[in-house]
Short mmCIF file of C-alpha atoms and ligand atoms in Angstrom, two decimals:
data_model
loop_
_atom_site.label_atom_id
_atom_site.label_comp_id
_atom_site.label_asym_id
_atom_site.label_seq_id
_atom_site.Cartn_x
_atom_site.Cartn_y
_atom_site.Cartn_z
CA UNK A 26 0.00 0.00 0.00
CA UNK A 27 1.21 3.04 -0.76
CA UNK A 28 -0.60 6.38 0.73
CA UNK A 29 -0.49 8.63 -2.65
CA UNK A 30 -1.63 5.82 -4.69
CA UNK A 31 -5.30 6.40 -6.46
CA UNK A 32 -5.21 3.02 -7.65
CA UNK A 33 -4.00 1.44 -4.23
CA UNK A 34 -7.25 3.58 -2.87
CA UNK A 35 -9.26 1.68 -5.15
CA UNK A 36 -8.46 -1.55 -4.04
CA UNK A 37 -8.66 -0.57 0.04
CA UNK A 38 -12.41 0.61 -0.70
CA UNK A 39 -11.06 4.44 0.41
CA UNK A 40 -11.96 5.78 -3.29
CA UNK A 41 -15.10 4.50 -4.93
CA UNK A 42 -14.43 2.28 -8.76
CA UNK A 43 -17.01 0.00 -10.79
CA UNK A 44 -15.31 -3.07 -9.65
CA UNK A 45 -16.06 -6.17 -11.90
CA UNK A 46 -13.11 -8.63 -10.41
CA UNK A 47 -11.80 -9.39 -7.02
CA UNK A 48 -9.94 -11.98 -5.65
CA UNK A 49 -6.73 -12.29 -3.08
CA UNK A 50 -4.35 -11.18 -5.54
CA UNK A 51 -6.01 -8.47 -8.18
CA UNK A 52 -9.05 -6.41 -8.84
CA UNK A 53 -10.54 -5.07 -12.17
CA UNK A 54 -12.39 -2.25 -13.05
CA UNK A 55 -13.96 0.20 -15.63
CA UNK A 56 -11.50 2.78 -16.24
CA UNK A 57 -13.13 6.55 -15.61
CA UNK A 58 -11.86 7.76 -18.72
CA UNK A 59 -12.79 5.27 -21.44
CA UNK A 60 -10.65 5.03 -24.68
CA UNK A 61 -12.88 2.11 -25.90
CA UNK A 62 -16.45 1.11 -25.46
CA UNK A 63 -15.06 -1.37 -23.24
CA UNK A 64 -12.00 0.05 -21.39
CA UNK A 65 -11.55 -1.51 -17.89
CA UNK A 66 -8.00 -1.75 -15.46
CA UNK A 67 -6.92 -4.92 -13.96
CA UNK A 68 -4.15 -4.46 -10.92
CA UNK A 69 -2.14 -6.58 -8.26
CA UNK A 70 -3.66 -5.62 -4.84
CA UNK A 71 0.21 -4.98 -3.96
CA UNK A 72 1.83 -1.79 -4.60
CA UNK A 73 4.28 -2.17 -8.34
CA UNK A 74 4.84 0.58 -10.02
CA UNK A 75 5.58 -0.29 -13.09
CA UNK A 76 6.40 -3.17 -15.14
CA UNK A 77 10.16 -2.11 -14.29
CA UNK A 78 9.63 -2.94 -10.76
CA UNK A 79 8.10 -6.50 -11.05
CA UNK A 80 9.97 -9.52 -10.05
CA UNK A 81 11.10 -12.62 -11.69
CA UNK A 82 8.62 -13.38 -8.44
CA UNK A 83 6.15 -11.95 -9.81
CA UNK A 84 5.60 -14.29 -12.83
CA UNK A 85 2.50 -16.04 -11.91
CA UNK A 86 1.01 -12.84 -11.18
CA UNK A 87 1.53 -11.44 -14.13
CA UNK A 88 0.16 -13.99 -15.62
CA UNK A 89 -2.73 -14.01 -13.75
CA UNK A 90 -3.51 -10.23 -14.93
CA UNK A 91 -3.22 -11.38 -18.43
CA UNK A 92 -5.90 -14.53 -17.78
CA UNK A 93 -8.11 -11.99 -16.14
CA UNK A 94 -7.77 -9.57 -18.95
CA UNK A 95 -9.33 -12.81 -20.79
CA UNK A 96 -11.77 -14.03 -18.52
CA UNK A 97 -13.33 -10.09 -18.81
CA UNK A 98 -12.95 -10.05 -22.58
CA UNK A 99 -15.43 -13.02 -22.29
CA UNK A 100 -17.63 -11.90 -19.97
CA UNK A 101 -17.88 -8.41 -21.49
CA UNK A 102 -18.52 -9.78 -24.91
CA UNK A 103 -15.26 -8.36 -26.46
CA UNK A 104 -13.86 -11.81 -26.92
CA UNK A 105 -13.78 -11.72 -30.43
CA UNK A 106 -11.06 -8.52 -30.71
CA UNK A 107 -9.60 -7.02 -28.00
CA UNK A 108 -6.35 -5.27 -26.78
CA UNK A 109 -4.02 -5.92 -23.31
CA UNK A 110 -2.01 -2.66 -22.96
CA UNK A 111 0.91 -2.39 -20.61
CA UNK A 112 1.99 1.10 -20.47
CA UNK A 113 5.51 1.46 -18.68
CA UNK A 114 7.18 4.84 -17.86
CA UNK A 115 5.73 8.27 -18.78
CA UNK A 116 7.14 8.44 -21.94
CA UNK A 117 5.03 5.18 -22.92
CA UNK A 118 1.53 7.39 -21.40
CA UNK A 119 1.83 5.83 -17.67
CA UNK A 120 0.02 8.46 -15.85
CA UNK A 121 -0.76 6.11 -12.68
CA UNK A 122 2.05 4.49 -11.14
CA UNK A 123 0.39 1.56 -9.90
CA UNK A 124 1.01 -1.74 -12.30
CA UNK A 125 -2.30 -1.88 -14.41
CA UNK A 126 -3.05 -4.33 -17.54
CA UNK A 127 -5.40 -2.08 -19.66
CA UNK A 128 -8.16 -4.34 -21.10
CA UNK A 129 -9.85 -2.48 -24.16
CA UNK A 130 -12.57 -3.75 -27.11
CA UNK A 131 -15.80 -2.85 -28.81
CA UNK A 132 -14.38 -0.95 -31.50
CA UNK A 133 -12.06 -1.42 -34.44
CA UNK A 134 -8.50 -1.22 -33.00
CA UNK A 135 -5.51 0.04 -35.32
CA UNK A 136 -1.99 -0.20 -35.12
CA UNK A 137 0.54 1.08 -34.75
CA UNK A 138 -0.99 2.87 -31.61
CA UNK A 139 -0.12 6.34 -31.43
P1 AMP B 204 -1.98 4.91 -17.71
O1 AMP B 204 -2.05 6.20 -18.47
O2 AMP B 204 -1.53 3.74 -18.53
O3 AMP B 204 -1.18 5.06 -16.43
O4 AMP B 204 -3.46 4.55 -17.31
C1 AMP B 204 -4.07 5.05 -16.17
C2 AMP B 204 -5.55 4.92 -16.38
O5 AMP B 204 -6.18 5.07 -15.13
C3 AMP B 204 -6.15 5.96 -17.32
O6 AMP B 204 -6.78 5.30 -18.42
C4 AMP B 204 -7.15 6.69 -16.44
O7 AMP B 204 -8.32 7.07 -17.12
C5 AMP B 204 -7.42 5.66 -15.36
N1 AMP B 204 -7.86 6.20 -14.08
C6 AMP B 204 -7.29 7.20 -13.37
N2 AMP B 204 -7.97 7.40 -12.22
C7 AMP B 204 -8.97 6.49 -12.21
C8 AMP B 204 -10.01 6.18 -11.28
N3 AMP B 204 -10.16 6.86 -10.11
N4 AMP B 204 -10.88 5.20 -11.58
C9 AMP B 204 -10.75 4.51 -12.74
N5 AMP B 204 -9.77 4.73 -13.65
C10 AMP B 204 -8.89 5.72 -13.39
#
């Protein structure tokens, strides 16, 4: 936990978020500021800031961010096309330094992003 964090508020209950996933290790949910019809933010419960500052530890959760990002693509009916972004560092658009796996769908994606 980390006491500046908006993200780490989110997962103590402190700030309010529309949750769709909890469990002992990560929680999911829609992103205020939608790029995507379906835009939501999946996040250890543990403080990481970045990608830079996960483990070789941290393996299986990574992965487990990844298989959530999937098991929402199902249940929000972007199965069919949808992108897992990983924004690392400022320069790459991290504005929250909290680890977060974007999930986004429901409209035609392009690439490259800009
Ligand atoms: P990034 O720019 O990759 O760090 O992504 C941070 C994301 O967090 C942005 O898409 C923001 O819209 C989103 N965000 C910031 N504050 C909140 C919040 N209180 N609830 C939900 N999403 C948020």
């Amino acid at each position: 936990m980390s006491a500046d964090c908006i993200f780490c508020k989110i997962v103590d209950g402190t700030i309010p978020a529309k949750k769709i996933h909890e469990d002992g290790e990560i929680v999911a949910f829609h992103d205020v500021n939608p790029q995507a019809p379906v835009h939501a933010l999946i996040i250890p419960r543990r403080h990481i800031e970045s990608l830079n500052d996960a483990s070789a530890g941290d393996g299986a959760l990574l992965g487990r961010m990844l298989l959530a990002g999937r098991e929402l693509a199902d249940r929000l009916g972007i199965s069919a096309g949808y992108r897992i972004v990983v924004n690392s560092g400022a320069s790459a658009g991290q504005s929250v330094f909290h680890l977060h796996v974007h999930l986004l769908g429901g409209r035609l994606m392009r690439w490259p992003p800009g």
